[in-house]
Structures are given as structure tokens and as C-alpha cells.
Amino acid sequence: MDRQTVGSTNRGRLRVEVRTEGRSEVVTVAGELDHHTADLLRTPLDEALEQGRSRLVIECSQLEFCDSTGLNVLLGARLKADAAGGGVHLAAMLPVVARVFEITGADAVFTVHDSLEEALAD
């Protein structure tokens, strides 16, 4: 299992951990995903896709906030993953984050799972 952690220069506002589980690249995000922290997620997602890991599971149980910039990072990854024959699965979103996806309609373009285990089994 390959592990990588990316820390925010903004005192830990966003933490990203990447690991491979079976055919999925699991990206765990914790904290606040916004204009200031978006590249901390964009970079590992792009690297996974460049390495041919096109099934991305974003584990969101510790993601406390996501603004439009963060949403655009995830939408961009979805387009690239779909083009590579994979997809982006969102798992275990907190209600406050899930609401952003509902309001914008983005929940209709992602595969959303109640738990990481469900996303990995899909």
C-alpha cells in the first residue's frame, strides 16, 4: 500500500492522504477545501491519474467545508477520470458538505456512497 500525506502550509486547514486499495486510489481529505487549499488536493489527484489510477475514491468523512474552488477540483478530476475509463466516487460526506453538492447539482454527476466500504465494494 502506497501512502502519501500532503500538509497545508495554512496550519493544517486541509490534510490529504493517498493510498491504493485494490483497483482504487483512496484519497482521504480532512479540514477545509477552498481557494487557499485546493492545490493540496488537485496535485495528488492529477498524479494518481497520470499514473493510470483512474478509479478515485474521495473519502470525505473529515471534510468540514468545500467551496466552489474545491468543487471545481473534484469536477475536473471527474472529467479526467471518466476520459480514462474510471470515475470519481465520493464517500461518507458530512451533511454540511453534502448540502453544497445538492445545492449545485453536483451530486448528480458523482457516484456518492454512504461509506468508504460501500465505495470500495462498488
PDB file of C-alpha atoms in Angstrom:
ATOM      1  CA  MET A   1       0.000   0.000   0.000  1.00  0.00           C
ATOM      2  CA  ASP A   2       1.424   3.344  -1.088  1.00  0.00           C
ATOM      3  CA  ARG A   3       0.883   6.201   1.367  1.00  0.00           C
ATOM      4  CA  GLN A   4       1.438   9.881   0.934  1.00  0.00           C
ATOM      5  CA  THR A   5       0.378  12.790   3.121  1.00  0.00           C
ATOM      6  CA  VAL A   6       0.200  16.369   1.984  1.00  0.00           C
ATOM      7  CA  GLY A   7       0.031  19.050   4.680  1.00  0.00           C
ATOM      8  CA  SER A   8      -1.274  22.554   4.332  1.00  0.00           C
ATOM      9  CA  THR A   9       1.023  25.495   4.837  1.00  0.00           C
ATOM     10  CA  ASN A  10      -2.044  27.114   6.347  1.00  0.00           C
ATOM     11  CA  ARG A  11      -1.683  25.376   9.733  1.00  0.00           C
ATOM     12  CA  GLY A  12      -3.362  22.147   8.755  1.00  0.00           C
ATOM     13  CA  ARG A  13      -6.518  23.601   7.199  1.00  0.00           C
ATOM     14  CA  LEU A  14      -6.507  20.682   4.754  1.00  0.00           C
ATOM     15  CA  ARG A  15      -4.858  17.307   5.083  1.00  0.00           C
ATOM     16  CA  VAL A  16      -4.783  14.840   2.208  1.00  0.00           C
ATOM     17  CA  GLU A  17      -3.738  11.196   2.432  1.00  0.00           C
ATOM     18  CA  VAL A  18      -3.456   8.991  -0.634  1.00  0.00           C
ATOM     19  CA  ARG A  19      -3.297   5.210  -0.630  1.00  0.00           C
ATOM     20  CA  THR A  20      -4.005   2.422  -3.072  1.00  0.00           C
ATOM     21  CA  GLU A  21      -6.621  -0.176  -2.150  1.00  0.00           C
ATOM     22  CA  GLY A  22      -7.182  -2.797  -4.817  1.00  0.00           C
ATOM     23  CA  ARG A  23      -8.212  -1.060  -8.025  1.00  0.00           C
ATOM     24  CA  SER A  24      -8.950   2.238  -6.275  1.00  0.00           C
ATOM     25  CA  GLU A  25      -6.863   5.216  -5.323  1.00  0.00           C
ATOM     26  CA  VAL A  26      -8.317   6.299  -1.976  1.00  0.00           C
ATOM     27  CA  VAL A  27      -7.883   9.984  -1.232  1.00  0.00           C
ATOM     28  CA  THR A  28      -8.826  10.957   2.308  1.00  0.00           C
ATOM     29  CA  VAL A  29      -9.422  14.664   2.820  1.00  0.00           C
ATOM     30  CA  ALA A  30      -9.757  16.366   6.197  1.00  0.00           C
ATOM     31  CA  GLY A  31     -10.393  20.004   7.002  1.00  0.00           C
ATOM     32  CA  GLU A  32     -11.345  22.831   4.660  1.00  0.00           C
ATOM     33  CA  LEU A  33     -11.213  22.566   0.875  1.00  0.00           C
ATOM     34  CA  ASP A  34     -11.260  26.083  -0.527  1.00  0.00           C
ATOM     35  CA  HIS A  35      -9.434  28.554  -2.765  1.00  0.00           C
ATOM     36  CA  HIS A  36      -6.369  28.534  -0.498  1.00  0.00           C
ATOM     37  CA  THR A  37      -6.076  24.755  -0.121  1.00  0.00           C
ATOM     38  CA  ALA A  38      -7.409  23.414  -3.444  1.00  0.00           C
ATOM     39  CA  ASP A  39      -3.970  22.664  -4.900  1.00  0.00           C
ATOM     40  CA  LEU A  40      -3.257  20.354  -1.967  1.00  0.00           C
ATOM     41  CA  LEU A  41      -5.986  18.107  -3.373  1.00  0.00           C
ATOM     42  CA  ARG A  42      -5.564  18.861  -7.086  1.00  0.00           C
ATOM     43  CA  THR A  43      -1.911  17.769  -7.131  1.00  0.00           C
ATOM     44  CA  PRO A  44      -2.369  14.214  -5.753  1.00  0.00           C
ATOM     45  CA  LEU A  45      -5.485  13.686  -7.886  1.00  0.00           C
ATOM     46  CA  ASP A  46      -3.582  14.700 -11.023  1.00  0.00           C
ATOM     47  CA  GLU A  47      -0.627  12.500 -10.020  1.00  0.00           C
ATOM     48  CA  ALA A  48      -2.887   9.479  -9.494  1.00  0.00           C
ATOM     49  CA  LEU A  49      -4.464   9.986 -12.906  1.00  0.00           C
ATOM     50  CA  GLU A  50      -1.059  10.438 -14.566  1.00  0.00           C
ATOM     51  CA  GLN A  51      -0.013   7.098 -13.041  1.00  0.00           C
ATOM     52  CA  GLY A  52      -3.041   5.392 -14.587  1.00  0.00           C
ATOM     53  CA  ARG A  53      -5.096   5.227 -11.382  1.00  0.00           C
ATOM     54  CA  SER A  54      -8.441   6.309 -12.850  1.00  0.00           C
ATOM     55  CA  ARG A  55     -10.797   4.987 -10.143  1.00  0.00           C
ATOM     56  CA  LEU A  56     -10.630   7.651  -7.456  1.00  0.00           C
ATOM     57  CA  VAL A  57     -12.449   7.295  -4.156  1.00  0.00           C
ATOM     58  CA  ILE A  58     -12.583  10.528  -2.181  1.00  0.00           C
ATOM     59  CA  GLU A  59     -13.183   9.738   1.499  1.00  0.00           C
ATOM     60  CA  CYS A  60     -14.912  12.832   2.905  1.00  0.00           C
ATOM     61  CA  SER A  61     -15.842  11.910   6.488  1.00  0.00           C
ATOM     62  CA  GLN A  62     -13.444  14.543   7.859  1.00  0.00           C
ATOM     63  CA  LEU A  63     -14.048  17.189   5.178  1.00  0.00           C
ATOM     64  CA  GLU A  64     -15.665  20.067   7.065  1.00  0.00           C
ATOM     65  CA  PHE A  65     -16.016  22.641   4.269  1.00  0.00           C
ATOM     66  CA  CYS A  66     -15.939  22.768   0.473  1.00  0.00           C
ATOM     67  CA  ASP A  67     -16.342  25.918  -1.591  1.00  0.00           C
ATOM     68  CA  SER A  68     -16.740  26.361  -5.351  1.00  0.00           C
ATOM     69  CA  THR A  69     -12.986  26.090  -5.948  1.00  0.00           C
ATOM     70  CA  GLY A  70     -12.885  22.740  -4.170  1.00  0.00           C
ATOM     71  CA  LEU A  71     -15.922  21.589  -6.077  1.00  0.00           C
ATOM     72  CA  ASN A  72     -14.211  22.553  -9.347  1.00  0.00           C
ATOM     73  CA  VAL A  73     -11.127  20.497  -8.390  1.00  0.00           C
ATOM     74  CA  LEU A  74     -13.349  17.449  -7.914  1.00  0.00           C
ATOM     75  CA  LEU A  75     -15.283  18.128 -11.123  1.00  0.00           C
ATOM     76  CA  GLY A  76     -12.027  18.452 -13.070  1.00  0.00           C
ATOM     77  CA  ALA A  77     -10.780  15.161 -11.648  1.00  0.00           C
ATOM     78  CA  ARG A  78     -14.080  13.527 -12.592  1.00  0.00           C
ATOM     79  CA  LEU A  79     -13.747  14.643 -16.208  1.00  0.00           C
ATOM     80  CA  LYS A  80     -10.176  13.328 -16.421  1.00  0.00           C
ATOM     81  CA  ALA A  81     -11.045  10.060 -14.666  1.00  0.00           C
ATOM     82  CA  ASP A  82     -14.073   9.484 -16.903  1.00  0.00           C
ATOM     83  CA  ALA A  83     -11.952  10.124 -20.004  1.00  0.00           C
ATOM     84  CA  ALA A  84      -9.501   7.481 -18.744  1.00  0.00           C
ATOM     85  CA  GLY A  85     -12.278   4.916 -18.240  1.00  0.00           C
ATOM     86  CA  GLY A  86     -12.601   5.387 -14.497  1.00  0.00           C
ATOM     87  CA  GLY A  87     -14.549   7.693 -12.253  1.00  0.00           C
ATOM     88  CA  VAL A  88     -14.688   9.628  -9.031  1.00  0.00           C
ATOM     89  CA  HIS A  89     -16.602   8.198  -6.089  1.00  0.00           C
ATOM     90  CA  LEU A  90     -17.396  10.353  -3.061  1.00  0.00           C
ATOM     91  CA  ALA A  91     -17.730   8.552   0.252  1.00  0.00           C
ATOM     92  CA  ALA A  92     -19.033   9.458   3.693  1.00  0.00           C
ATOM     93  CA  MET A  93     -19.770  13.147   3.154  1.00  0.00           C
ATOM     94  CA  LEU A  94     -20.772  15.164   6.190  1.00  0.00           C
ATOM     95  CA  PRO A  95     -24.222  16.798   5.817  1.00  0.00           C
ATOM     96  CA  VAL A  96     -22.761  20.315   5.533  1.00  0.00           C
ATOM     97  CA  VAL A  97     -20.585  19.262   2.577  1.00  0.00           C
ATOM     98  CA  ALA A  98     -23.275  17.082   1.008  1.00  0.00           C
ATOM     99  CA  ARG A  99     -25.546  20.134   1.032  1.00  0.00           C
ATOM    100  CA  VAL A 100     -23.117  22.049  -1.218  1.00  0.00           C
ATOM    101  CA  PHE A 101     -23.242  19.195  -3.717  1.00  0.00           C
ATOM    102  CA  GLU A 102     -27.046  19.075  -3.539  1.00  0.00           C
ATOM    103  CA  ILE A 103     -27.499  22.843  -3.977  1.00  0.00           C
ATOM    104  CA  THR A 104     -25.184  22.951  -7.008  1.00  0.00           C
ATOM    105  CA  GLY A 105     -26.500  19.738  -8.545  1.00  0.00           C
ATOM    106  CA  ALA A 106     -23.010  18.229  -8.456  1.00  0.00           C
ATOM    107  CA  ASP A 107     -24.308  15.207  -6.551  1.00  0.00           C
ATOM    108  CA  ALA A 108     -25.933  14.116  -9.840  1.00  0.00           C
ATOM    109  CA  VAL A 109     -22.584  13.838 -11.655  1.00  0.00           C
ATOM    110  CA  PHE A 110     -20.677  11.939  -8.959  1.00  0.00           C
ATOM    111  CA  THR A 111     -21.213   8.473  -7.598  1.00  0.00           C
ATOM    112  CA  VAL A 112     -21.950   9.139  -3.923  1.00  0.00           C
ATOM    113  CA  HIS A 113     -21.634   6.453  -1.247  1.00  0.00           C
ATOM    114  CA  ASP A 114     -22.614   6.467   2.413  1.00  0.00           C
ATOM    115  CA  SER A 115     -19.308   4.901   3.485  1.00  0.00           C
ATOM    116  CA  LEU A 116     -15.797   4.166   2.275  1.00  0.00           C
ATOM    117  CA  GLU A 117     -16.512   0.444   2.474  1.00  0.00           C
ATOM    118  CA  GLU A 118     -19.507   0.855   0.167  1.00  0.00           C
ATOM    119  CA  ALA A 119     -17.448   2.878  -2.320  1.00  0.00           C
ATOM    120  CA  LEU A 120     -14.691   0.271  -2.389  1.00  0.00           C
ATOM    121  CA  ALA A 121     -17.195  -2.565  -2.858  1.00  0.00           C
ATOM    122  CA  ASP A 122     -18.921  -0.836  -5.799  1.00  0.00           C
TER     123      ASP A 122
END
